[in-house]
C-alpha positions as protocol buffer text, in pm:
chain_id: "A"
residue {
  index: 1
  type: ASP
  ca { x: 275 y: 1545 z: -2201 }
}
residue {
  index: 2
  type: ILE
  ca { x: 551 y: 1367 z: -2253 }
}
residue {
  index: 3
  type: PRO
  ca { x: 642 y: 1457 z: -2641 }
}
residue {
  index: 4
  type: THR
  ca { x: 630 y: 1803 z: -2569 }
}
residue {
  index: 5
  type: ARG
  ca { x: 745 y: 1812 z: -2248 }
}
residue {
  index: 6
  type: SER
  ca { x: 480 y: 2074 z: -2133 }
}
residue {
  index: 7
  type: LEU
  ca { x: 264 y: 2104 z: -1830 }
}
residue {
  index: 8
  type: LYS
  ca { x: -90 y: 1962 z: -1906 }
}
residue {
  index: 9
  type: TRP
  ca { x: -184 y: 2066 z: -1546 }
}
residue {
  index: 10
  type: LYS
  ca { x: -131 y: 2080 z: -1181 }
}
residue {
  index: 11
  type: PHE
  ca { x: -298 y: 2015 z: -861 }
}
residue {
  index: 12
  type: ALA
  ca { x: -223 y: 2200 z: -522 }
}
residue {
  index: 13
  type: ALA
  ca { x: -327 y: 1989 z: -193 }
}
residue {
  index: 14
  type: GLN
  ca { x: -326 y: 2156 z: 140 }
}
residue {
  index: 15
  type: LYS
  ca { x: 22 y: 2002 z: 252 }
}
residue {
  index: 16
  type: GLY
  ca { x: 287 y: 1795 z: 110 }
}
residue {
  index: 17
  type: ILE
  ca { x: 226 y: 1506 z: -95 }
}
residue {
  index: 18
  type: TYR
  ca { x: 492 y: 1186 z: -2 }
}
residue {
  index: 19
  type: SER
  ca { x: 190 y: 942 z: -159 }
}
residue {
  index: 20
  type: SER
  ca { x: 326 y: 812 z: -521 }
}
residue {
  index: 21
  type: PRO
  ca { x: 11 y: 816 z: -761 }
}
residue {
  index: 22
  type: ALA
  ca { x: -170 y: 540 z: -873 }
}
residue {
  index: 23
  type: VAL
  ca { x: -325 y: 606 z: -1218 }
}
residue {
  index: 24
  type: THR
  ca { x: -592 y: 454 z: -1455 }
}
residue {
  index: 25
  type: PRO
  ca { x: -751 y: 611 z: -1776 }
}
residue {
  index: 26
  type: GLU
  ca { x: -1021 y: 776 z: -1549 }
}
residue {
  index: 27
  type: HIS
  ca { x: -852 y: 901 z: -1249 }
}
residue {
  index: 28
  type: VAL
  ca { x: -539 y: 972 z: -1064 }
}
residue {
  index: 29
  type: TYR
  ca { x: -520 y: 862 z: -683 }
}
residue {
  index: 30
  type: PHE
  ca { x: -259 y: 975 z: -404 }
}
residue {
  index: 31
  type: GLY
  ca { x: -312 y: 1056 z: -48 }
}
residue {
  index: 32
  type: SER
  ca { x: -160 y: 1402 z: 153 }
}
residue {
  index: 33
  type: ASN
  ca { x: -47 y: 1490 z: 452 }
}
residue {
  index: 34
  type: ASP
  ca { x: -365 y: 1724 z: 512 }
}
residue {
  index: 35
  type: HIS
  ca { x: -541 y: 1424 z: 578 }
}
residue {
  index: 36
  type: HIS
  ca { x: -711 y: 1330 z: 266 }
}
residue {
  index: 37
  type: LEU
  ca { x: -720 y: 1079 z: -8 }
}
residue {
  index: 38
  type: TYR
  ca { x: -762 y: 1238 z: -372 }
}
residue {
  index: 39
  type: ALA
  ca { x: -890 y: 1136 z: -689 }
}
residue {
  index: 40
  type: LEU
  ca { x: -846 y: 1390 z: -974 }
}
residue {
  index: 41
  type: GLU
  ca { x: -969 y: 1313 z: -1301 }
}
residue {
  index: 42
  type: THR
  ca { x: -645 y: 1195 z: -1549 }
}
residue {
  index: 43
  type: ALA
  ca { x: -694 y: 1411 z: -1842 }
}
residue {
  index: 44
  type: THR
  ca { x: -759 y: 1753 z: -1696 }
}
residue {
  index: 45
  type: GLY
  ca { x: -646 y: 1730 z: -1318 }
}
residue {
  index: 46
  type: LYS
  ca { x: -994 y: 1859 z: -1168 }
}
residue {
  index: 47
  type: GLU
  ca { x: -1087 y: 1692 z: -854 }
}
residue {
  index: 48
  type: VAL
  ca { x: -1343 y: 1433 z: -876 }
}
residue {
  index: 49
  type: TRP
  ca { x: -1339 y: 1352 z: -502 }
}
residue {
  index: 50
  type: LYS
  ca { x: -1161 y: 1363 z: -186 }
}
residue {
  index: 51
  type: PHE
  ca { x: -1177 y: 1161 z: 127 }
}
residue {
  index: 52
  type: PRO
  ca { x: -1074 y: 1273 z: 489 }
}
residue {
  index: 53
  type: THR
  ca { x: -871 y: 1029 z: 724 }
}
residue {
  index: 54
  type: MET
  ca { x: -768 y: 1126 z: 1043 }
}
residue {
  index: 55
  type: GLY
  ca { x: -373 y: 1113 z: 983 }
}
residue {
  index: 56
  type: TRP
  ca { x: -122 y: 1149 z: 719 }
}
residue {
  index: 57
  type: VAL
  ca { x: -187 y: 947 z: 432 }
}
residue {
  index: 58
  type: TYR
  ca { x: 195 y: 795 z: 335 }
}
residue {
  index: 59
  type: SER
  ca { x: 86 y: 504 z: 166 }
}
residue {
  index: 60
  type: SER
  ca { x: 80 y: 489 z: -204 }
}
residue {
  index: 61
  type: PRO
  ca { x: -306 y: 371 z: -287 }
}
residue {
  index: 62
  type: ALA
  ca { x: -373 y: 71 z: -494 }
}
residue {
  index: 63
  type: VAL
  ca { x: -653 y: 25 z: -738 }
}
residue {
  index: 64
  type: MET
  ca { x: -833 y: -286 z: -833 }
}
residue {
  index: 65
  type: ASP
  ca { x: -1204 y: -383 z: -963 }
}
residue {
  index: 66
  type: ASN
  ca { x: -1316 y: -60 z: -898 }
}
residue {
  index: 67
  type: LEU
  ca { x: -1190 y: 1 z: -513 }
}
residue {
  index: 68
  type: VAL
  ca { x: -924 y: 151 z: -399 }
}
residue {
  index: 69
  type: TYR
  ca { x: -673 y: 65 z: -120 }
}
residue {
  index: 70
  type: VAL
  ca { x: -492 y: 269 z: 119 }
}
residue {
  index: 71
  type: GLY
  ca { x: -340 y: 321 z: 470 }
}
residue {
  index: 72
  type: GLY
  ca { x: -327 y: 594 z: 705 }
}
residue {
  index: 73
  type: GLU
  ca { x: -107 y: 735 z: 972 }
}
residue {
  index: 74
  type: ASP
  ca { x: -423 y: 672 z: 1206 }
}
residue {
  index: 75
  type: ALA
  ca { x: -342 y: 304 z: 1165 }
}
residue {
  index: 76
  type: ARG
  ca { x: -648 y: 240 z: 922 }
}
residue {
  index: 77
  type: LEU
  ca { x: -650 y: 45 z: 598 }
}
residue {
  index: 78
  type: TYR
  ca { x: -935 y: 235 z: 382 }
}
residue {
  index: 79
  type: VAL
  ca { x: -1122 y: 73 z: 108 }
}
residue {
  index: 80
  type: LEU
  ca { x: -1331 y: 295 z: -82 }
}
residue {
  index: 81
  type: GLN
  ca { x: -1524 y: 281 z: -411 }
}
residue {
  index: 82
  type: SER
  ca { x: -1271 y: 434 z: -663 }
}
residue {
  index: 83
  type: ASN
  ca { x: -1521 y: 633 z: -857 }
}
residue {
  index: 84
  type: SER
  ca { x: -1710 y: 800 z: -571 }
}
residue {
  index: 85
  type: GLY
  ca { x: -1470 y: 802 z: -283 }
}
residue {
  index: 86
  type: GLN
  ca { x: -1727 y: 618 z: -48 }
}
residue {
  index: 87
  type: LEU
  ca { x: -1629 y: 442 z: 172 }
}
residue {
  index: 88
  type: VAL
  ca { x: -1672 y: 64 z: 180 }
}
residue {
  index: 89
  type: TYR
  ca { x: -1502 y: -58 z: 496 }
}
residue {
  index: 90
  type: GLN
  ca { x: -1234 y: 38 z: 738 }
}
residue {
  index: 91
  type: TYR
  ca { x: -994 y: -194 z: 909 }
}
residue {
  index: 92
  type: ARG
  ca { x: -813 y: -31 z: 1261 }
}
residue {
  index: 93
  type: ALA
  ca { x: -446 y: -179 z: 1343 }
}
residue {
  index: 94
  type: GLU
  ca { x: -238 y: -82 z: 1619 }
}
residue {
  index: 95
  type: VAL
  ca { x: -19 y: 161 z: 1425 }
}
residue {
  index: 96
  type: ALA
  ca { x: 64 y: 354 z: 1133 }
}
residue {
  index: 97
  type: VAL
  ca { x: -50 y: 192 z: 778 }
}
residue {
  index: 98
  type: ALA
  ca { x: 251 y: 352 z: 607 }
}
residue {
  index: 99
  type: VAL
  ca { x: 347 y: 161 z: 336 }
}
residue {
  index: 100
  type: SER
  ca { x: 119 y: 45 z: 17 }
}
residue {
  index: 101
  type: PRO
  ca { x: -91 y: -233 z: -13 }
}
residue {
  index: 102
  type: ALA
  ca { x: -62 y: -538 z: -276 }
}
residue {
  index: 103
  type: VAL
  ca { x: -415 y: -615 z: -355 }
}
residue {
  index: 104
  type: THR
  ca { x: -519 y: -989 z: -532 }
}
residue {
  index: 105
  type: ALA
  ca { x: -880 y: -1075 z: -604 }
}
residue {
  index: 106
  type: GLN
  ca { x: -914 y: -1292 z: -286 }
}
residue {
  index: 107
  type: ALA
  ca { x: -705 y: -1043 z: -48 }
}
residue {
  index: 108
  type: VAL
  ca { x: -548 y: -671 z: 10 }
}
residue {
  index: 109
  type: TYR
  ca { x: -204 y: -752 z: 188 }
}
residue {
  index: 110
  type: PHE
  ca { x: -29 y: -454 z: 419 }
}
residue {
  index: 111
  type: ALA
  ca { x: 187 y: -401 z: 681 }
}
residue {
  index: 112
  type: THR
  ca { x: 223 y: -175 z: 982 }
}
residue {
  index: 113
  type: TRP
  ca { x: 505 y: 17 z: 1189 }
}
residue {
  index: 114
  type: ASP
  ca { x: 465 y: -261 z: 1433 }
}
residue {
  index: 115
  type: PRO
  ca { x: 554 y: -606 z: 1317 }
}
residue {
  index: 116
  type: TYR
  ca { x: 258 y: -731 z: 1169 }
}
residue {
  index: 117
  type: PHE
  ca { x: 188 y: -840 z: 845 }
}
residue {
  index: 118
  type: TYR
  ca { x: -177 y: -838 z: 755 }
}
residue {
  index: 119
  type: ALA
  ca { x: -403 y: -1030 z: 478 }
}
residue {
  index: 120
  type: MET
  ca { x: -767 y: -877 z: 477 }
}
residue {
  index: 121
  type: ALA
  ca { x: -1073 y: -985 z: 239 }
}
residue {
  index: 122
  type: THR
  ca { x: -1082 y: -732 z: -32 }
}
residue {
  index: 123
  type: THR
  ca { x: -1448 y: -627 z: 47 }
}
residue {
  index: 124
  type: GLU
  ca { x: -1507 y: -667 z: 391 }
}
residue {
  index: 125
  type: PRO
  ca { x: -1366 y: -629 z: 751 }
}
residue {
  index: 126
  type: GLN
  ca { x: -1250 y: -986 z: 755 }
}
residue {
  index: 127
  type: LEU
  ca { x: -913 y: -1034 z: 891 }
}
residue {
  index: 128
  type: LEU
  ca { x: -756 y: -1345 z: 684 }
}
residue {
  index: 129
  type: TRP
  ca { x: -439 y: -1385 z: 874 }
}
residue {
  index: 130
  type: ARG
  ca { x: -183 y: -1199 z: 1033 }
}
residue {
  index: 131
  type: PHE
  ca { x: 236 y: -1268 z: 1059 }
}
residue {
  index: 132
  type: SER
  ca { x: 413 y: -1110 z: 1324 }
}
residue {
  index: 133
  type: ALA
  ca { x: 787 y: -1029 z: 1171 }
}
residue {
  index: 134
  type: GLY
  ca { x: 1096 y: -945 z: 1393 }
}
residue {
  index: 135
  type: GLY
  ca { x: 1091 y: -588 z: 1397 }
}
residue {
  index: 136
  type: PRO
  ca { x: 899 y: -284 z: 1197 }
}
residue {
  index: 137
  type: ILE
  ca { x: 808 y: -294 z: 845 }
}
residue {
  index: 138
  type: THR
  ca { x: 784 y: -23 z: 602 }
}
residue {
  index: 139
  type: SER
  ca { x: 836 y: -259 z: 291 }
}
residue {
  index: 140
  type: SER
  ca { x: 562 y: -273 z: 47 }
}
residue {
  index: 141
  type: PRO
  ca { x: 495 y: -620 z: -29 }
}
residue {
  index: 142
  type: ALA
  ca { x: 493 y: -806 z: -370 }
}
residue {
  index: 143
  type: VAL
  ca { x: 275 y: -1100 z: -493 }
}
residue {
  index: 144
  type: ALA
  ca { x: 348 y: -1377 z: -732 }
}
residue {
  index: 145
  type: ALA
  ca { x: 189 y: -1705 z: -805 }
}
residue {
  index: 146
  type: ASP
  ca { x: 92 y: -1847 z: -411 }
}
residue {
  index: 147
  type: MET
  ca { x: 354 y: -1626 z: -238 }
}
residue {
  index: 148
  type: VAL
  ca { x: 393 y: -1260 z: -62 }
}
residue {
  index: 149
  type: TYR
  ca { x: 729 y: -1137 z: -22 }
}
residue {
  index: 150
  type: PHE
  ca { x: 817 y: -820 z: 206 }
}
residue {
  index: 151
  type: GLY
  ca { x: 1108 y: -704 z: 376 }
}
residue {
  index: 152
  type: CYS
  ca { x: 1140 y: -546 z: 739 }
}
residue {
  index: 153
  type: HIS
  ca { x: 1383 y: -399 z: 951 }
}
residue {
  index: 154
  type: ASP
  ca { x: 1497 y: -727 z: 1143 }
}
residue {
  index: 155
  type: ARG
  ca { x: 1724 y: -723 z: 824 }
}
residue {
  index: 156
  type: THR
  ca { x: 1479 y: -1021 z: 688 }
}
residue {
  index: 157
  type: LEU
  ca { x: 1294 y: -1104 z: 360 }
}
residue {
  index: 158
  type: TYR
  ca { x: 1004 y: -1300 z: 415 }
}
residue {
  index: 159
  type: ALA
  ca { x: 814 y: -1516 z: 191 }
}
residue {
  index: 160
  type: LEU
  ca { x: 465 y: -1659 z: 289 }
}
residue {
  index: 161
  type: GLN
  ca { x: 221 y: -1838 z: 153 }
}
residue {
  index: 162
  type: ARG
  ca { x: -45 y: -1576 z: 69 }
}
residue {
  index: 163
  type: HIS
  ca { x: -329 y: -1784 z: 130 }
}
residue {
  index: 164
  type: THR
  ca { x: -253 y: -1913 z: 470 }
}
residue {
  index: 165
  type: GLY
  ca { x: 1 y: -1612 z: 606 }
}
residue {
  index: 166
  type: GLN
  ca { x: 279 y: -1947 z: 650 }
}
residue {
  index: 167
  type: LEU
  ca { x: 617 y: -1869 z: 605 }
}
residue {
  index: 168
  type: GLN
  ca { x: 742 y: -2046 z: 372 }
}
residue {
  index: 169
  type: SER
  ca { x: 1114 y: -1881 z: 372 }
}
residue {
  index: 170
  type: LYS
  ca { x: 1336 y: -1601 z: 481 }
}
residue {
  index: 171
  type: ILE
  ca { x: 1680 y: -1428 z: 396 }
}
residue {
  index: 172
  type: VAL
  ca { x: 1855 y: -1232 z: 644 }
}
residue {
  index: 173
  type: LEU
  ca { x: 2055 y: -968 z: 498 }
}
residue {
  index: 174
  type: SER
  ca { x: 2307 y: -724 z: 636 }
}
residue {
  index: 175
  type: GLU
  ca { x: 2089 y: -427 z: 708 }
}
residue {
  index: 176
  type: ALA
  ca { x: 1734 y: -361 z: 757 }
}
residue {
  index: 177
  type: ILE
  ca { x: 1545 y: -334 z: 466 }
}
residue {
  index: 178
  type: TYR
  ca { x: 1277 y: -31 z: 357 }
}
residue {
  index: 179
  type: SER
  ca { x: 1206 y: -87 z: -10 }
}
residue {
  index: 180
  type: ALA
  ca { x: 961 y: -315 z: -169 }
}
residue {
  index: 181
  type: PRO
  ca { x: 1073 y: -636 z: -321 }
}
residue {
  index: 182
  type: ILE
  ca { x: 1087 y: -648 z: -722 }
}
residue {
  index: 183
  type: ILE
  ca { x: 969 y: -977 z: -896 }
}
residue {
  index: 184
  type: ALA
  ca { x: 1116 y: -1101 z: -1208 }
}
residue {
  index: 185
  type: ASN
  ca { x: 1125 y: -1388 z: -1415 }
}
residue {
  index: 186
  type: GLY
  ca { x: 825 y: -1515 z: -1337 }
}
residue {
  index: 187
  type: LEU
  ca { x: 788 y: -1805 z: -1062 }
}
residue {
  index: 188
  type: ARG
  ca { x: 1171 y: -1769 z: -998 }
}
residue {
  index: 189
  type: ALA
  ca { x: 1111 y: -1479 z: -820 }
}
residue {
  index: 190
  type: TYR
  ca { x: 1421 y: -1280 z: -831 }
}
residue {
  index: 191
  type: MET
  ca { x: 1447 y: -1002 z: -600 }
}
residue {
  index: 192
  type: ILE
  ca { x: 1587 y: -661 z: -611 }
}
residue {
  index: 193
  type: VAL
  ca { x: 1616 y: -495 z: -241 }
}
residue {
  index: 194
  type: MET
  ca { x: 1717 y: -192 z: -124 }
}
residue {
  index: 195
  type: ILE
  ca { x: 1900 y: -166 z: 236 }
}
residue {
  index: 196
  type: ALA
  ca { x: 1982 y: 118 z: 418 }
}
residue {
  index: 197
  type: HIS
  ca { x: 2249 y: 157 z: 720 }
}
residue {
  index: 198
  type: LEU
  ca { x: 2125 y: 255 z: 1030 }
}
């Protein structure tokens, strides 16, 4: 509780939690190294459902229109009903989906530890497009207007047209980019990007 700084509840998964939570008024969603995605009651911390995957869940989930989107170490993007945890669809990539997806009404955008960046339909396993970057991608994407932005281990910040995947611009920085870009000031799309020395 923020005003009193007192603990309201706590929940223990079976193994470590590296996934940041997604929070709605009703539920808290997060992944765990115990190969599950969890949904808890926001008010009480009571488990509502858990969904089994075939690998660690590092990805932080995204929630939109009663659906939860999350990636897994098992190279899958999972799309689940937010209230029940029922599987809507899964898409098998080639390597781990460890970064958090970004979702719009038309598409879910996500990357893998290989050079590929994907756009999938939101409610069915339809690949809309795939873009090949110059190295592994551990940066979660950011979407603004008609653009999607992400960083890459090839030191490049990419800007793609989100409907087609066509490269619009790119900026080469000094080091590999691990963090997600943050968009500010509307369409001017200023970026705050964290880089790391390898």
